[in-house]
Amino acid sequence: MKQSLRANSNSSRRSAAAATREPLTEQSAATLKGVGPRVAERLERLGVSSIGDLLCLLPLRYEDRTQIPPIGSIAPGQKVLVQGVVELAEIVFRRRRTLLCRIADGTGSLTLRFFHFSRAQQQNLVRGARLSCFGEVRLGPTGLEMVHPEYSFLAAGDVAVSDRLTPVYPSTEGLYQQRLRGLIVQALQRLEQSPLEDYLAPMLPGDWPDLNESMRLLHGPPQDVDKDSLLVGRHPCQQRLALEELIAQRLSLLQVGREREVEPAEPLRADATRLGHFRRQLGFELTGAQDRVLAEVIDDLAATQPMHRLVQGDVGCGKTVIAAFAAFVAAAADRQAAVMVPTELLAEQHVKNFRAWLEPFDVSVACLTGSLPAAARHRVNEKIQTGAAQVVIGTHALFQQSVQFRALGLVIVDEQHRFGVHQRLALMLKGQAERKVPHQLVMTATPIPRTLAMTAYADLDCSIIDELPPGRQPVTTAAIPDTRRPELVQRVEAHCRSGQQAYWVCPLIEESDVLDSQAAEQLYKELSAALPSLRIGLLHGRMRPADKDEGMRAFKAGDLDLLVATTVIEVGVDVPNATLMIIESAERLGLAQLHQLRGRVGRGREASNCVLLYKPPLSQIARERLGVMRDTTDGFKVAQKDLELRGPGEVLGTRQTGLMQLRFADLVRNADLLPMVIELSDTMLAAAPAQANALVRRWNSGQMRYAKV
Ligand code: ADP
Ligand code: MG
């Protein structure tokens, strides 16, 4: 073992000398000292194969070991470097065997606590030894302590203070900070010999720091660096590299979009007369925004390259009808359309709407959900295979192997944030039988700011429906503590007596269908006892589909006054006469989910109300969330707030983790850079495509797994 390691480091030293003339992106990380096959494999897991990659692995945060505060001055919660002399070391047996070691520096004392320790540690930590320790201070049973601090021994008179801030890198199993820091120090030495080419410098004004200088500073910030800005991630050098990474990421999405443009798709056209007939039988006029988006969709469908369009629009803006139009066009062109939805309830509702709109034109609509009995599913599968089913609306069941389309021309994904990228991929592949790629229409009610959409969704064309159908009344929202529940029960009674309907949404217990459903049944019993004069229904995820359907049908038909439901009604459900919604434990739901739920009311001509019940006391962030809900009904504002409070990963859904894998930049923290990101990446793509390519490769090696979806 030892021998092979030595042989390895010899050869890597030789190749290091040879490699120094190559650009760093071409120099393998394996040419660094101490990188054998095992370490190389662990680096790969961090996306690092070249030295250039290693330099792009930027610190997530910093530790300050440039000062040694007196022990008497430190406080719980701080991460600090201290020095002291061991006063006492002993092994105690409480619940588990623990090594305790007390050090003091004349101003105070601190206990080091080790649950795991070697015999050597035990033998070396003896009275009189001088230690330097770094760790988080906490309040233990006998005063201040550090659990498993990093520590080293000091000779008399030594001071182990660092003249730079200590970077903390994203680490992976078996590859820890010390190791990474050592490798990066070597990588920085290589950087001295062959600096990275700065592709952005010609486009940036002079007050932006240079690329190589930024790399050097961020991997080892000097003591006099502007710590305040560095620690919150807003130092100019951090901005510089965030800008570079965001540009690289956007460029790579733009490239993906371009590559897809050369794939062949079947052009789908319907003649204007038929479209006119279809439009006239809808029963309403399209809004201006719907009209505009529809025109974009129809244009895209007629092209010989596949559509990749994202339609964004707040809850209730009328996205379904756009989807129905597109499906109608596909059917008219003798292609099948698949509509993917996240819940059975939504599938059933879409099937009803699509049938009402499409069947008068002899377009057949089938439904495929997981709860279909085997025989029925078999029949639907057959219709899909023969093409007898022209439009297929379904849940995850659509991805199954057994589902084979005759000629899939269009894939529509509703509520796309609920799906993973790989699920869309599975469905897209079903259309490739004839080497033609299906058109793709993706719909989301999560409105995100434009510059963010243009960055995170740079590979898609975006349409926005920024107008609600006429006559909608804004929903008035109030947040009240659940101690006022009795008065709310009376309000619901009066509301329903007046002929309108209401939802009462049960608390979300956890991500468990069973517990949520039990909570719903409990609430249903309580409300039925308290409100004997009302007709009350129940809807939760564990009910038989037939019962769910019956409950929903009865509520829609007005045969029920009050619907007690879990958050299964979050997406899509549409009952205009329901004008009051009560949401239990609202403080536990995210903004996007509250906004979706609230979107179930305010769909008719009557004014609507939403009551957010919460259990006091509220945390700061919960108070902020409920405040946002009270103050705005604008989905874009809600989404902006959600971004600030929760971060883009949550807001963008799986897509964020599937496609745009940012290592360093952050779409919220760096939101102010986005306009510049868009401008510069467009310029670069047009004026310097080779550099654009190189930039993408620098930041993006091997990350675009799902990029083509
Ligand atoms: P979402 O965008 O949330 O999916 P839906 O498509 O469910 O919204 O539409 C909400 C309701 O508005 C439905 O009842 C739908 O029929 C209705 N609707 C859609 N477009 C219009 C319009 N232009 N005028 C009137 N009502 C409309
Ligand atoms: Mg919808």
XYZ file of C-alpha atoms and ligand atoms in Angstrom:
737
model
C 0.000 0.000 0.000
C 2.658 2.460 1.091
C 4.816 1.622 -1.868
C 2.175 2.258 -4.418
C 1.386 5.602 -2.811
C 4.997 6.650 -3.049
C 5.246 5.563 -6.652
C 2.160 7.551 -7.345
C 3.366 10.782 -5.839
C 6.674 10.435 -7.670
C 4.990 10.153 -10.989
C 2.623 12.976 -10.202
C 5.550 15.256 -9.420
C 7.074 14.468 -12.771
C 3.846 15.117 -14.615
C 3.298 18.285 -12.589
C 6.476 19.722 -14.005
C 5.411 18.789 -17.505
C 1.907 20.055 -16.964
C 2.667 23.575 -15.856
C 2.611 24.956 -19.358
C -0.875 23.654 -20.065
C -3.887 25.736 -19.047
C -5.156 24.818 -15.579
C -8.402 23.482 -16.954
C -6.347 20.854 -18.802
C -4.158 19.931 -15.835
C -5.559 16.972 -13.973
C -6.065 17.337 -10.233
C -4.257 13.998 -9.998
C -1.010 15.837 -10.772
C -1.155 17.473 -7.331
C 0.843 16.019 -4.481
C -1.220 13.666 -2.350
C -3.888 12.948 -4.946
C -4.020 9.221 -5.570
C -6.907 7.322 -7.132
C -8.987 7.426 -3.923
C -8.702 11.168 -3.428
C -9.196 11.739 -7.152
C -12.444 9.806 -6.990
C -13.617 11.871 -4.016
C -12.746 15.065 -5.827
C -14.829 13.872 -8.766
C -17.788 13.723 -6.411
C -17.314 17.441 -5.833
C -17.249 17.965 -9.593
C -13.482 18.470 -9.596
C -11.266 16.774 -12.153
C -8.880 19.523 -13.256
C -6.932 22.104 -11.304
C -9.175 24.714 -12.843
C -12.166 22.902 -11.335
C -10.443 22.860 -7.984
C -9.997 26.624 -8.066
C -13.668 27.027 -8.925
C -14.497 25.134 -5.740
C -14.928 28.292 -3.720
C -15.291 28.601 0.041
C -18.838 28.538 1.354
C -17.786 30.584 4.378
C -14.792 31.551 6.463
C -13.524 30.968 9.945
C -11.645 33.668 11.740
C -8.459 32.316 13.283
C -6.621 35.574 12.995
C -7.301 36.516 16.600
C -7.055 34.756 19.932
C -9.596 36.245 22.288
C -9.032 35.741 26.030
C -11.113 32.799 27.263
C -12.731 35.113 29.784
C -14.258 37.135 26.924
C -15.819 34.399 24.787
C -19.531 33.634 24.721
C -21.726 30.686 23.713
C -22.454 30.548 19.987
C -19.115 32.032 18.888
C -16.655 30.058 16.804
C -13.238 31.065 18.056
C -9.590 30.227 18.333
C -8.338 30.085 21.924
C -5.101 29.085 23.562
C -4.523 27.744 27.034
C -2.792 25.300 29.306
C -4.384 22.019 30.319
C -5.361 22.133 33.997
C -7.148 18.850 34.230
C -7.911 15.908 31.944
C -10.090 13.021 33.006
C -12.320 10.320 31.640
C -15.812 10.335 33.095
C -18.540 7.745 32.725
C -21.981 9.274 32.633
C -24.241 8.045 29.902
C -21.177 7.418 27.771
C -17.466 7.390 28.211
C -16.259 10.955 27.779
C -12.878 12.627 27.845
C -13.027 16.027 29.524
C -10.127 18.401 29.397
C -10.076 21.812 31.077
C -7.822 24.519 29.702
C -7.213 27.991 31.140
C -5.387 31.118 30.014
C -5.462 33.247 33.127
C -8.672 35.043 32.143
C -10.977 32.050 32.387
C -11.322 28.362 31.674
C -12.986 26.191 29.075
C -13.837 22.494 28.979
C -13.068 20.432 25.879
C -15.413 17.483 25.570
C -14.599 14.382 23.492
C -17.010 11.489 23.038
C -14.705 9.705 20.647
C -11.014 9.726 21.387
C -7.990 7.574 20.831
C -5.583 6.254 23.399
C -2.979 8.649 21.986
C -5.259 11.635 22.524
C -5.903 10.508 26.040
C -2.174 10.185 26.717
C -1.209 13.526 25.187
C -3.853 15.729 26.730
C -2.146 15.988 30.089
C -1.874 18.663 32.723
C 0.567 21.351 31.670
C 0.272 20.838 27.888
C -0.253 24.020 25.848
C -3.094 23.869 23.329
C -4.515 25.903 20.542
C -8.205 25.060 19.981
C -10.770 26.087 17.419
C -14.441 25.338 17.804
C -17.902 26.565 18.680
C -18.395 27.681 22.248
C -21.432 26.379 24.064
C -22.767 26.363 27.566
C -22.170 22.941 29.131
C -23.106 21.556 32.534
C -20.029 23.095 34.185
C -19.644 26.278 32.175
C -18.282 27.079 28.738
C -17.168 24.165 26.608
C -16.259 23.040 23.096
C -17.305 19.647 21.772
C -14.700 17.953 19.589
C -12.707 21.110 18.849
C -9.891 21.102 16.342
C -6.750 21.396 18.439
C -2.986 21.300 18.230
C -0.153 21.369 20.737
C 2.011 24.441 21.119
C 5.566 24.676 22.326
C 6.150 27.250 25.071
C 6.041 30.735 23.575
C 4.344 29.603 20.316
C 1.293 31.399 19.036
C -0.719 29.525 16.381
C -2.548 32.439 14.877
C -3.256 32.631 11.177
C -2.602 35.718 9.079
C -5.478 34.829 6.767
C -9.094 33.901 7.214
C -9.601 30.164 7.003
C -11.778 29.067 4.081
C -14.458 26.418 4.595
C -15.135 24.385 1.461
C -18.001 22.139 0.530
C -16.615 18.797 1.650
C -17.506 15.275 0.787
C -17.221 11.955 2.590
C -13.573 11.169 3.183
C -12.265 14.505 1.928
C -12.138 16.992 4.713
C -11.201 20.635 5.126
C -7.519 20.161 5.977
C -7.001 18.042 2.881
C -8.901 20.407 0.600
C -7.064 23.446 1.942
C -3.751 21.739 1.278
C -4.734 20.911 -2.301
C -5.976 24.418 -2.980
C -2.725 25.910 -1.717
C -0.971 23.794 -4.354
C -3.498 24.831 -6.986
C -2.867 28.487 -6.166
C 0.848 27.951 -6.750
C 0.030 26.632 -10.211
C -2.159 29.665 -10.756
C 0.926 31.857 -10.291
C 2.591 30.062 -13.205
C -0.392 29.884 -15.533
C -3.174 32.299 -14.678
C -6.721 31.571 -15.839
C -7.813 33.425 -18.903
C -10.186 36.203 -17.912
C -12.961 36.089 -20.502
C -15.064 38.771 -18.877
C -12.355 41.374 -18.346
C -12.792 42.977 -21.801
C -16.498 43.502 -21.106
C -16.294 44.718 -17.509
C -15.493 48.233 -16.323
C -12.181 48.626 -14.542
C -13.520 48.738 -11.026
C -14.356 45.054 -11.164
C -11.582 42.951 -9.648
C -9.654 40.669 -11.937
C -10.451 36.953 -12.101
C -7.142 35.608 -10.838
C -6.873 38.182 -8.109
C -10.392 37.239 -6.985
C -9.513 33.555 -6.871
C -6.450 34.256 -4.766
C -8.277 36.491 -2.368
C -11.236 34.194 -1.831
C -9.130 31.092 -1.204
C -7.109 32.867 1.482
C -8.407 36.306 2.436
C -5.772 38.443 4.169
C -6.441 39.633 7.683
C -7.237 43.185 6.610
C -9.929 42.119 4.135
C -13.329 43.774 4.456
C -14.682 41.016 6.705
C -18.177 42.409 6.951
C -18.828 42.130 3.243
C -16.903 38.868 2.886
C -18.804 37.077 5.619
C -22.188 37.877 4.048
C -20.942 36.933 0.587
C -20.907 40.427 -0.901
C -17.224 41.196 -1.241
C -16.375 42.533 -4.735
C -14.278 39.431 -5.419
C -17.208 37.209 -4.468
C -19.439 39.297 -6.712
C -16.934 38.888 -9.522
C -16.909 35.111 -9.327
C -20.659 34.855 -8.736
C -21.134 36.926 -11.874
C -18.843 34.623 -13.777
C -20.562 31.470 -12.584
C -24.038 32.820 -13.307
C -22.985 33.849 -16.794
C -21.490 30.414 -17.381
C -24.655 28.723 -16.179
C -26.929 30.863 -18.265
C -24.727 30.331 -21.312
C -24.924 26.600 -20.832
C -28.728 26.712 -20.647
C -28.826 28.862 -23.768
C -26.656 26.289 -25.500
C -28.990 23.517 -24.425
C -31.858 25.508 -25.883
C -29.988 25.927 -29.173
C -29.089 22.279 -29.373
C -32.724 21.355 -28.976
C -33.650 23.672 -31.803
C -32.012 21.414 -34.321
C -34.007 18.390 -33.193
C -36.857 17.546 -35.531
C -40.464 17.899 -34.411
C -43.725 17.330 -36.203
C -45.277 20.718 -36.995
C -48.801 20.865 -35.515
C -51.316 23.120 -37.212
C -55.046 23.587 -36.999
C -56.926 25.695 -39.490
C -58.188 29.056 -38.360
C -61.869 28.231 -38.880
C -61.740 25.228 -36.583
C -59.835 27.219 -33.979
C -62.466 29.935 -34.243
C -65.251 27.425 -33.600
C -63.361 26.065 -30.653
C -62.863 29.494 -29.195
C -66.528 30.437 -29.569
C -67.850 27.458 -27.661
C -65.711 28.115 -24.556
C -68.416 30.174 -22.904
C -66.120 33.122 -22.191
C -63.854 35.542 -24.003
C -60.129 34.977 -23.563
C -58.358 37.743 -21.680
C -55.830 39.823 -23.594
C -53.010 37.991 -21.833
C -54.459 34.575 -22.686
C -54.840 35.668 -26.291
C -51.226 36.750 -26.511
C -49.896 33.572 -24.920
C -52.150 31.405 -27.059
C -50.784 33.042 -30.204
C -47.240 32.280 -29.030
C -48.133 28.654 -28.356
C -49.859 28.189 -31.703
C -46.848 29.685 -33.464
C -44.468 27.366 -31.655
C -46.556 24.295 -32.428
C -46.480 25.013 -36.145
C -42.675 24.921 -36.223
C -40.535 21.984 -37.277
C -38.457 22.312 -34.156
C -39.912 21.365 -30.786
C -41.627 23.969 -28.635
C -40.164 24.415 -25.168
C -42.411 26.967 -23.593
C -43.065 27.787 -19.993
C -46.362 29.499 -19.271
C -46.360 31.288 -15.986
C -49.464 32.769 -14.512
C -50.945 33.304 -11.114
C -53.504 30.867 -9.752
C -56.836 31.364 -11.464
C -55.503 33.270 -14.487
C -56.786 30.530 -16.802
C -53.905 28.351 -17.905
C -56.027 25.230 -18.400
C -57.784 26.594 -21.431
C -54.460 27.354 -23.103
C -53.486 23.730 -22.536
C -56.798 22.585 -24.014
C -56.212 24.738 -27.091
C -52.787 23.211 -27.602
C -54.183 19.690 -27.199
C -56.901 20.557 -29.695
C -54.299 21.671 -32.238
C -52.329 18.454 -31.713
C -55.430 16.315 -32.220
C -56.334 18.275 -35.341
C -52.875 17.407 -36.696
C -53.444 13.747 -35.883
C -50.989 13.644 -33.001
C -51.605 12.679 -29.422
C -51.235 15.021 -26.463
C -50.285 13.926 -22.963
C -51.210 16.149 -20.036
C -49.320 15.479 -16.851
C -50.789 16.671 -13.552
C -49.594 16.139 -9.991
C -52.794 14.869 -8.309
C -55.692 12.581 -9.189
C -58.150 15.241 -8.168
C -56.689 17.640 -10.677
C -56.594 14.933 -13.340
C -60.295 14.276 -12.834
C -61.148 17.956 -12.990
C -59.081 18.475 -16.141
C -60.723 15.450 -17.748
C -64.133 17.003 -17.134
C -63.095 20.361 -18.566
C -61.222 18.918 -21.524
C -64.126 16.605 -22.370
C -66.581 19.490 -22.253
C -64.362 21.540 -24.561
C -62.972 18.857 -26.880
C -65.601 16.156 -27.307
C -67.974 18.362 -29.295
C -65.174 18.345 -31.886
C -64.846 14.568 -31.759
C -61.557 14.657 -29.904
C -61.407 11.791 -27.427
C -60.038 12.388 -23.938
C -58.766 9.560 -21.737
C -57.697 9.560 -18.123
C -54.899 7.483 -16.669
C -54.327 7.544 -12.926
C -52.708 5.171 -10.472
C -55.996 4.224 -8.875
C -57.615 2.845 -12.035
C -58.389 -0.861 -11.581
C -56.160 -3.131 -13.655
C -58.765 -3.971 -16.281
C -59.700 -0.351 -16.886
C -56.085 0.668 -17.034
C -55.443 -2.019 -19.574
C -58.258 -0.643 -21.738
C -56.900 2.902 -21.506
C -53.400 1.680 -22.354
C -54.764 0.013 -25.421
C -56.505 3.180 -26.556
C -53.279 5.109 -26.060
C -51.386 2.584 -28.115
C -53.842 2.497 -30.998
C -54.279 6.253 -30.965
C -57.992 6.007 -30.118
C -57.207 8.193 -27.120
C -56.116 11.506 -28.610
C -55.661 13.436 -25.408
C -54.469 11.575 -22.330
C -54.635 13.267 -18.965
C -52.864 11.520 -16.144
C -50.762 11.507 -13.050
C -47.452 9.743 -12.517
C -49.089 6.654 -13.989
C -48.288 8.173 -17.396
C -44.586 7.427 -16.944
C -45.053 3.717 -16.657
C -43.362 1.367 -19.077
C -46.632 -0.165 -20.176
C -47.833 3.198 -21.521
C -46.959 3.437 -25.219
C -48.262 6.203 -27.428
C -49.000 5.719 -31.089
C -47.896 9.230 -32.045
C -47.170 11.581 -29.191
C -46.833 15.095 -30.537
C -47.279 17.267 -27.478
C -46.453 16.972 -23.798
C -48.120 19.376 -21.391
C -46.936 19.545 -17.818
C -49.281 21.326 -15.426
C -47.987 22.612 -12.097
C -44.467 21.793 -13.214
C -42.895 22.640 -9.867
C -44.429 19.454 -8.524
C -42.495 17.243 -10.908
C -38.908 16.150 -11.097
C -36.863 16.704 -14.195
C -36.331 12.975 -14.676
C -40.092 12.456 -14.750
C -40.445 14.839 -17.633
C -37.574 13.091 -19.348
C -39.355 9.741 -19.033
C -42.427 11.145 -20.722
C -40.512 12.918 -23.458
C -38.807 9.675 -24.410
C -42.168 8.114 -25.126
C -42.584 10.427 -28.063
C -39.370 9.528 -29.790
C -40.521 6.453 -31.634
C -40.413 8.170 -35.014
C -37.288 10.175 -34.218
C -39.484 13.189 -33.739
C -39.384 15.070 -30.463
C -42.743 16.079 -28.961
C -43.506 19.730 -28.379
C -43.470 20.695 -24.755
C -45.658 23.109 -22.855
C -44.907 23.590 -19.193
C -47.264 25.487 -16.928
C -46.615 26.875 -13.519
C -48.458 29.022 -11.033
C -45.226 29.935 -9.320
C -44.563 33.334 -10.779
C -40.927 34.228 -10.538
C -39.343 37.572 -11.310
C -38.407 38.102 -14.938
C -34.650 38.318 -14.574
C -34.710 35.148 -12.500
C -36.796 33.342 -15.119
C -34.427 34.522 -17.845
C -31.537 33.018 -15.915
C -32.871 29.852 -14.334
C -35.122 29.034 -17.311
C -32.831 30.400 -19.999
C -33.353 27.285 -22.122
C -37.124 27.796 -22.251
C -39.255 30.428 -23.916
C -41.365 32.073 -21.262
C -44.893 33.411 -21.579
C -46.627 35.220 -18.793
C -50.377 35.460 -18.254
C -50.399 38.624 -16.197
C -54.119 39.276 -16.117
C -57.016 37.610 -14.319
C -60.365 36.974 -16.026
C -62.693 39.953 -15.592
C -64.923 40.361 -12.560
C -62.643 38.668 -10.082
C -62.711 40.136 -6.610
C -59.464 40.230 -4.683
C -59.370 37.935 -1.676
C -59.215 39.636 1.726
C -56.898 37.818 4.089
C -56.733 37.915 7.881
C -54.504 36.059 10.310
C -56.025 35.177 13.664
C -54.872 33.041 16.608
C -56.633 29.717 16.938
C -57.986 30.770 20.339
C -60.683 32.541 18.337
C -61.853 29.325 16.715
C -65.388 29.370 18.241
C -66.163 32.742 16.711
C -64.863 31.459 13.371
C -67.167 28.447 13.514
C -70.110 30.820 13.815
C -68.861 32.900 10.954
C -68.701 29.816 8.742
C -72.258 28.972 9.654
C -73.526 32.438 8.741
C -71.500 32.389 5.526
C -72.915 29.092 4.366
C -76.468 30.011 5.400
C -76.208 32.875 2.916
C -75.814 30.352 0.099
C -72.071 30.497 -0.403
C -69.600 27.734 0.254
C -66.398 27.378 2.226
C -63.239 25.322 2.552
C -61.665 24.422 5.857
C -58.128 23.240 5.243
C -56.691 20.928 7.871
C -53.328 21.317 9.458
C -50.444 19.770 7.675
C -49.119 17.280 10.203
C -46.063 16.216 8.260
C -45.319 14.709 4.880
C -47.543 11.806 5.790
C -50.761 11.006 4.021
C -51.934 8.853 6.915
C -51.501 11.430 9.665
C -52.857 14.249 7.543
C -55.907 12.187 6.727
C -56.490 11.309 10.369
C -56.314 14.977 11.272
C -58.858 15.716 8.559
C -61.244 13.076 9.882
C -60.914 14.468 13.385
C -61.630 18.020 12.263
C -64.540 16.770 10.160
C -66.092 15.144 13.246
C -65.659 18.252 15.363
C -67.129 20.589 12.775
C -70.021 18.216 12.032
C -70.867 18.204 15.740
C -70.538 21.985 16.040
C -72.467 22.805 12.853
C -75.347 20.344 12.587
C -77.280 22.607 10.229
C -74.583 22.532 7.525
C -73.922 19.907 4.884
C -70.270 19.082 5.376
C -67.992 17.005 3.172
C -64.563 15.519 3.701
C -61.685 15.187 1.282
C -58.307 13.671 1.972
C -55.622 11.696 0.229
C -56.473 8.313 1.748
C -60.117 8.186 0.643
C -61.205 5.867 -2.128
C -61.019 7.720 -5.439
C -64.720 7.179 -6.009
C -65.523 8.785 -2.644
C -63.153 11.658 -3.328
C -64.730 12.221 -6.683
C -68.217 12.056 -5.213
C -67.272 14.561 -2.491
C -65.771 16.948 -4.991
C -68.697 16.580 -7.369
C -71.178 17.279 -4.564
C -69.233 20.341 -3.464
C -69.010 21.636 -7.012
C -72.718 21.061 -7.544
C -73.535 22.988 -4.380
C -74.845 19.944 -2.510
C -72.299 20.547 0.234
C -71.800 23.807 2.124
C -68.453 23.180 3.692
C -65.578 21.053 2.507
C -63.087 19.897 5.094
C -59.943 19.007 3.193
C -56.248 18.375 3.483
C -53.819 20.271 1.308
C -54.707 17.889 -1.552
C -56.920 20.706 -2.769
C -53.871 22.895 -3.092
C -53.553 22.642 -6.834
C -56.060 23.401 -9.490
C -59.451 22.786 -7.848
C -62.009 25.222 -9.201
C -65.344 26.038 -7.480
C -66.321 29.691 -8.026
C -69.103 29.715 -5.396
C -66.626 28.839 -2.641
C -65.715 32.236 -1.230
C -64.356 31.549 2.236
C -61.290 29.568 3.122
C -59.948 28.778 6.536
C -56.413 27.427 6.731
C -55.348 25.728 9.948
C -51.791 26.023 11.272
C -51.027 28.471 8.517
C -47.770 29.362 10.231
C -46.404 25.982 9.216
C -46.992 26.349 5.498
C -44.697 28.050 3.027
C -45.770 31.174 1.201
C -46.089 29.471 -2.152
C -48.355 26.820 -0.690
C -50.498 29.363 1.158
C -50.839 31.329 -2.045
C -51.849 28.206 -3.968
C -54.406 27.262 -1.338
C -55.837 30.741 -1.215
C -56.126 30.619 -4.989
C -59.041 28.190 -4.510
C -61.228 31.138 -3.488
C -61.716 34.408 -5.306
C -62.708 32.576 -8.480
C -66.235 33.907 -8.773
C -67.913 37.287 -8.794
C -68.476 37.507 -5.023
C -65.841 38.967 -2.718
C -63.842 36.251 -0.983
C -62.092 35.871 2.333
C -59.231 33.800 3.578
C -58.594 33.263 7.273
C -55.175 32.075 8.363
C -55.423 30.359 11.737
C -52.218 30.127 13.696
C -51.001 28.836 17.016
C -49.325 31.612 18.971
C -46.604 32.517 19.626
C -45.346 33.110 16.103
C -41.686 32.936 15.126
C -40.252 35.963 13.382
C -40.278 34.296 9.976
C -43.841 32.973 10.412
C -44.988 36.454 11.368
C -43.373 37.811 8.221
C -44.971 35.157 6.041
C -48.455 35.731 7.379
C -47.896 39.467 6.985
C -47.025 39.012 3.320
C -50.171 36.955 2.775
C -52.295 39.613 4.451
C -50.758 42.455 2.492
C -50.685 41.114 -1.042
C -52.594 38.836 -3.371
C -50.130 39.372 -6.205
C -48.425 36.073 -6.940
C -45.280 37.785 -8.188
C -44.854 39.688 -4.945
C -45.543 36.551 -2.941
C -42.942 34.689 -4.961
C -40.384 37.451 -4.516
C -40.901 37.314 -0.754
C -40.778 33.547 -0.818
C -37.439 33.743 -2.562
C -36.113 36.012 0.137
C -37.471 33.896 2.973
C -36.848 30.429 1.656
C -34.358 30.538 -1.174
C -34.702 29.676 -4.839
C -34.330 25.925 -4.479
C -37.765 25.731 -2.911
C -39.339 28.208 -5.238
C -38.103 26.742 -8.473
C -38.755 23.173 -7.411
C -36.739 20.224 -8.608
C -35.720 22.038 -11.703
C -33.360 24.117 -9.667
C -31.455 21.099 -8.458
C -31.759 19.264 -11.757
C -30.528 21.946 -14.064
C -28.936 24.968 -12.643
C -26.457 23.630 -10.197
C -24.834 26.669 -8.774
C -21.836 25.937 -6.622
C -21.027 29.401 -5.480
C -23.441 32.025 -6.719
C -26.861 32.295 -5.172
C -29.904 33.440 -7.082
C -31.211 35.420 -4.122
C -28.019 36.854 -2.717
C -26.866 37.749 -6.210
C -30.234 38.793 -7.596
C -28.843 42.258 -8.285
C -26.348 40.756 -10.734
C -28.990 39.092 -12.903
C -29.631 41.956 -15.342
C -25.887 42.094 -15.976
C -25.713 38.308 -16.279
C -28.350 38.406 -18.998
C -26.734 41.241 -20.897
C -23.193 39.888 -20.778
C -24.102 36.308 -21.623
C -26.111 37.468 -24.647
C -23.204 39.631 -25.775
C -20.702 36.863 -25.304
C -22.747 34.305 -27.153
C -23.067 36.643 -30.113
C -19.562 38.129 -30.162
C -17.294 35.501 -28.669
C -18.839 32.047 -28.925
C -15.526 30.246 -28.425
C -14.898 32.075 -25.170
C -18.484 31.428 -24.146
C -17.846 27.733 -24.648
C -14.673 27.829 -22.629
C -16.421 29.659 -19.823
C -19.185 27.071 -19.724
C -16.622 24.299 -19.530
C -14.721 26.045 -16.766
C -17.745 26.127 -14.465
C -19.788 23.301 -15.632
C -17.785 20.169 -16.170
C -20.073 17.182 -16.223
C -23.069 18.830 -14.614
C -25.641 18.935 -17.355
C -27.057 15.494 -16.827
C -30.684 16.347 -17.402
C -29.983 19.342 -19.471
C -31.732 18.116 -22.564
C -35.123 17.635 -20.972
P -55.201 28.280 -13.427
O -54.432 29.243 -14.231
O -55.027 28.487 -11.965
O -54.978 26.854 -13.852
P -57.824 27.753 -14.416
O -57.408 27.393 -15.757
O -58.257 26.672 -13.499
O -56.735 28.630 -13.700
O -58.986 28.849 -14.547
C -59.703 29.324 -13.442
C -61.151 29.538 -13.788
O -61.286 30.651 -14.664
C -61.786 28.369 -14.505
O -63.100 28.242 -14.012
C -61.786 28.801 -15.936
O -62.808 28.176 -16.675
C -62.029 30.276 -15.814
N -61.560 31.088 -16.915
C -60.397 30.901 -17.595
N -60.249 31.861 -18.519
C -61.315 32.682 -18.414
C -61.733 33.864 -19.101
N -61.009 34.396 -20.076
N -62.891 34.447 -18.713
C -63.621 33.913 -17.727
N -63.290 32.806 -17.044
C -62.158 32.186 -17.379
Mg -54.318 25.140 -13.079
